[in-house]
């Protein structure tokens, strides 16, 4: 099963329990649930509960019987396409970012078009680290992954290792008053910043992200609902909006910062 983003994991566990699981536990990036007996009606009931508890959840064919007396909800390694490069390897985990969500996919495509060798790139809300790892694979000189969830930080390190790249991982909750490793924009700036975050978190952070961009730098944001699109674009109005993509109702916006006017005289 595709494991839900970390915040939704308690819902998954609750749904499995209500579905009759005698034991639910997390083990090495998997959610394992044991049932006393498994038949078609029980499986259908569990799936119905998961669907109601987790909007957008779909059964994965890799659900399989476990010890003949239960089910193992398991996610295998993902091979995620990266245009022009070998696929990314994303190992099983509980952090968001296995490469199947449309927001992640769109960000990967935009990164592939933008990252230039030698760039400094920041990924804000790295989850599994998939976008940070992609930036490094695309040739960025320095990649920073900021994530507030320690499990996501651990998985980002694992995924960087699995893909043979270096990513600086900092476990920090970015706040307008606590930019942490991003810097406050007065010293050090980034050629590119990607932030796949819900609008409620993103909008207050946008002035900071804009300040942290180098001249000519770009910003890609995703996870934005159609109803939030204008608010997000407005909060980044200091930048030029280059692209807006709608993937199944999830918007991804790509901005760039104008180069400074050439010095006169
Ligand atoms: C939707 S996931 C994106 C994961 C991955 N970048 C991707 O595109 O697939 C958002 C991540 O941002 C993290 N996050 C949310 N608010 C944050 C904040 N203020 N500072 C750092 N991380 C944050 C969450 O823990 C979550 O892992």
XYZ file of C-alpha atoms and ligand atoms in Angstrom:
292
model
C 0.000 0.000 0.000
C 1.244 3.505 -0.669
C 1.804 4.763 2.845
C 0.083 8.064 3.611
C 1.899 11.290 4.429
C 3.095 11.239 8.009
C 0.256 13.355 9.374
C -2.276 10.823 8.083
C -0.561 7.755 9.472
C -2.690 7.706 12.665
C -5.765 7.562 10.414
C -4.352 4.566 8.588
C -3.584 2.817 11.862
C -7.060 3.639 13.176
C -8.699 2.345 9.986
C -6.716 -0.885 10.161
C -7.744 -1.380 13.797
C -11.395 -0.688 13.003
C -11.025 -3.137 10.123
C -10.252 -5.851 12.660
C -6.455 -5.792 12.895
C -5.219 -7.374 16.136
C -1.854 -5.682 15.863
C -0.646 -2.676 13.885
C 2.928 -1.560 14.029
C 5.496 0.298 12.016
C 8.614 -1.617 11.089
C 11.422 -0.294 8.936
C 9.259 2.002 6.892
C 6.323 -0.383 6.556
C 3.009 -0.523 8.295
C 2.351 -4.118 9.272
C -1.132 -5.180 10.314
C -2.090 -8.641 11.527
C -5.561 -10.058 11.211
C -6.828 -13.274 12.741
C -8.463 -14.343 9.544
C -8.496 -12.886 6.108
C -11.111 -13.568 3.529
C -12.528 -11.534 0.720
C -15.212 -9.829 2.868
C -12.640 -8.781 5.466
C -10.304 -7.408 2.811
C -13.156 -5.493 1.185
C -14.172 -4.054 4.578
C -10.631 -2.905 5.288
C -10.326 -1.311 1.878
C -13.633 0.515 2.340
C -12.490 1.830 5.729
C -9.159 2.971 4.333
C -10.896 4.759 1.474
C -13.178 6.642 3.829
C -10.367 7.501 6.251
C -7.791 8.481 3.637
C -9.152 10.495 0.718
C -7.465 9.444 -2.489
C -6.232 6.132 -1.076
C -6.156 3.276 -3.565
C -5.373 -0.359 -2.935
C -1.969 -1.448 -4.102
C -1.674 -4.857 -5.743
C 1.328 -5.508 -3.533
C -0.916 -6.098 -0.526
C -0.335 -9.762 0.050
C -1.156 -12.447 2.580
C 1.294 -12.634 5.448
C 2.060 -15.909 7.225
C -1.180 -17.182 5.807
C -3.048 -15.402 8.591
C -2.817 -11.715 7.970
C -1.854 -8.994 5.593
C 1.339 -7.155 5.070
C 0.903 -3.613 3.848
C 4.121 -3.095 2.042
C 5.685 -0.672 -0.339
C 8.663 -1.714 -2.414
C 11.440 0.469 -3.767
C 10.170 2.990 -6.320
C 12.004 3.654 -9.570
C 10.981 7.211 -10.363
C 11.646 8.566 -13.874
C 13.906 11.618 -14.079
C 13.977 13.068 -17.609
C 17.370 12.600 -19.249
C 18.748 10.589 -16.345
C 18.597 7.134 -14.832
C 15.494 6.705 -12.636
C 15.672 7.819 -9.017
C 15.677 5.092 -6.387
C 13.266 5.884 -3.560
C 13.332 3.333 -0.769
C 10.217 2.368 1.196
C 9.346 4.795 3.939
C 6.606 6.712 5.635
C 7.557 10.248 4.581
C 5.663 11.888 1.727
C 7.378 11.618 -1.639
C 7.456 8.182 -3.239
C 7.223 9.836 -6.652
C 3.665 8.864 -7.418
C 1.851 11.993 -6.323
C 1.128 14.463 -9.159
C 2.700 17.349 -7.231
C 5.971 15.470 -6.825
C 5.920 14.407 -10.479
C 5.342 17.927 -11.722
C 8.111 19.308 -9.492
C 10.506 16.677 -10.836
C 9.742 17.714 -14.423
C 10.257 21.398 -13.624
C 13.497 20.671 -11.768
C 14.790 18.736 -14.782
C 14.184 21.838 -16.933
C 15.745 24.281 -14.477
C 18.632 22.849 -12.478
C 22.006 23.726 -13.997
C 25.312 22.184 -13.019
C 26.846 24.238 -10.237
C 23.548 25.580 -8.862
C 22.718 25.846 -5.179
C 19.252 24.419 -4.642
C 17.036 24.320 -1.554
C 14.140 21.896 -1.056
C 11.776 23.173 1.642
C 9.629 20.370 3.068
C 11.740 17.569 1.658
C 9.664 14.606 2.893
C 11.442 11.516 1.511
C 14.038 13.838 -0.026
C 12.988 12.925 -3.552
C 13.234 16.460 -4.971
C 16.519 17.219 -3.215
C 17.979 13.956 -4.500
C 16.751 14.795 -8.004
C 18.400 18.239 -7.854
C 21.675 16.632 -6.854
C 21.368 14.061 -9.638
C 20.738 16.922 -12.094
C 24.131 18.371 -11.219
C 23.473 20.933 -8.495
C 26.669 21.849 -6.649
C 24.991 22.187 -3.291
C 21.610 20.854 -2.237
C 19.887 21.657 1.037
C 16.907 19.575 2.194
C 14.942 21.135 5.059
C 12.328 18.969 6.735
C 10.647 19.315 10.119
C 9.935 15.614 10.534
C 12.909 13.593 11.856
C 11.720 10.480 10.006
C 11.679 12.427 6.734
C 15.210 13.650 7.472
C 16.360 10.088 8.056
C 14.729 8.908 4.827
C 16.246 11.805 2.872
C 19.705 10.717 4.018
C 18.943 7.114 3.065
C 17.629 8.107 -0.368
C 20.596 10.395 -1.047
C 22.890 7.465 -0.251
C 20.875 5.068 -2.422
C 21.283 7.461 -5.357
C 24.959 8.174 -4.718
C 24.545 11.914 -4.173
C 25.286 14.395 -1.418
C 22.442 16.332 0.151
C 22.720 18.507 3.261
C 19.797 17.543 5.445
C 18.638 19.884 8.192
C 15.790 18.955 10.493
C 14.039 22.269 11.054
C 10.535 23.718 10.929
C 10.890 26.701 8.626
C 8.979 29.724 9.897
C 9.026 33.311 8.601
C 10.890 34.281 11.779
C 13.062 31.149 11.839
C 14.479 30.588 8.350
C 17.160 28.284 9.762
C 19.573 26.979 7.130
C 17.846 28.882 4.301
C 19.315 32.104 5.646
C 17.340 35.305 5.866
C 18.170 36.397 2.349
C 20.810 38.880 3.413
C 23.689 36.440 3.153
C 23.792 33.494 0.820
C 21.115 32.927 -1.749
C 19.813 30.116 -3.878
C 19.630 29.715 -7.643
C 16.561 27.559 -7.146
C 14.079 26.779 -4.377
C 11.386 24.112 -4.535
C 8.632 23.889 -1.934
C 5.850 21.321 -2.214
C 3.816 22.475 0.791
C 0.187 23.098 1.528
C -0.851 26.712 0.963
C -1.503 27.369 4.653
C 2.189 26.759 5.343
C 3.479 28.097 2.060
C 1.852 31.529 1.881
C 3.416 32.939 5.088
C 6.795 31.552 3.967
C 6.731 33.088 0.487
C 8.246 36.512 1.353
C 11.173 34.668 2.946
C 11.596 32.301 -0.020
C 11.504 35.247 -2.439
C 14.206 37.064 -0.432
C 16.394 33.963 -0.410
C 16.533 33.708 -4.215
C 19.615 34.804 -6.112
C 19.075 37.316 -8.932
C 17.699 35.331 -11.867
C 16.803 32.513 -9.498
C 13.627 30.439 -9.738
C 11.013 29.226 -7.302
C 8.752 26.213 -7.846
C 5.839 25.719 -5.452
C 3.284 22.927 -5.486
C 0.545 21.385 -3.367
C -1.730 24.334 -4.135
C -5.476 23.839 -4.640
C -7.242 25.753 -7.416
C -9.047 27.907 -4.860
C -5.682 28.911 -3.314
C -3.840 29.657 -6.515
C -4.465 33.400 -6.608
C -3.510 33.825 -2.946
C -0.216 32.000 -3.562
C 0.575 33.952 -6.734
C -0.256 37.183 -4.898
C 2.122 36.378 -2.046
C 4.924 35.907 -4.605
C 4.050 38.919 -6.734
C 7.601 40.243 -6.469
C 8.471 37.400 -8.877
C 7.490 36.736 -12.469
C 5.020 33.859 -12.843
C 6.344 31.695 -15.679
C 4.161 28.589 -15.571
C 1.071 27.284 -13.817
C 0.124 23.613 -14.150
C -3.016 21.850 -12.964
C -2.594 18.123 -12.309
C -5.767 16.528 -10.959
C -6.641 19.739 -9.116
C -3.154 20.234 -7.668
C -1.474 23.383 -8.930
C 2.223 23.866 -9.390
C 3.484 27.400 -9.986
C 6.928 28.275 -11.337
C 8.305 31.765 -10.769
C 11.559 33.541 -11.514
C 13.267 36.560 -10.088
C 14.222 39.251 -12.561
C 17.919 39.949 -12.905
C 18.961 43.261 -11.406
C 19.055 46.109 -13.922
C 22.580 46.518 -15.310
C 24.459 49.256 -13.459
C 24.382 52.498 -15.425
C 27.290 54.866 -15.982
C 3.757 17.378 0.609
S 5.218 16.888 1.420
C 6.399 17.076 0.076
C 7.480 16.016 0.086
C 8.398 16.046 -1.136
N 9.132 17.303 -1.207
C 7.623 15.837 -2.418
O 7.490 16.793 -3.196
O 7.157 14.720 -2.682
C 5.533 18.282 2.478
C 6.601 18.068 3.534
O 6.877 19.326 4.140
C 7.118 19.144 5.513
N 6.859 20.448 6.143
C 5.658 21.067 6.306
N 5.831 22.288 6.868
C 7.159 22.460 7.047
C 7.955 23.525 7.578
N 7.406 24.671 8.023
N 9.302 23.365 7.623
C 9.873 22.210 7.179
N 9.167 21.169 6.665
C 7.829 21.297 6.589
C 6.185 18.016 5.910
O 6.649 17.359 7.075
C 6.209 17.138 4.661
O 7.194 16.144 4.776
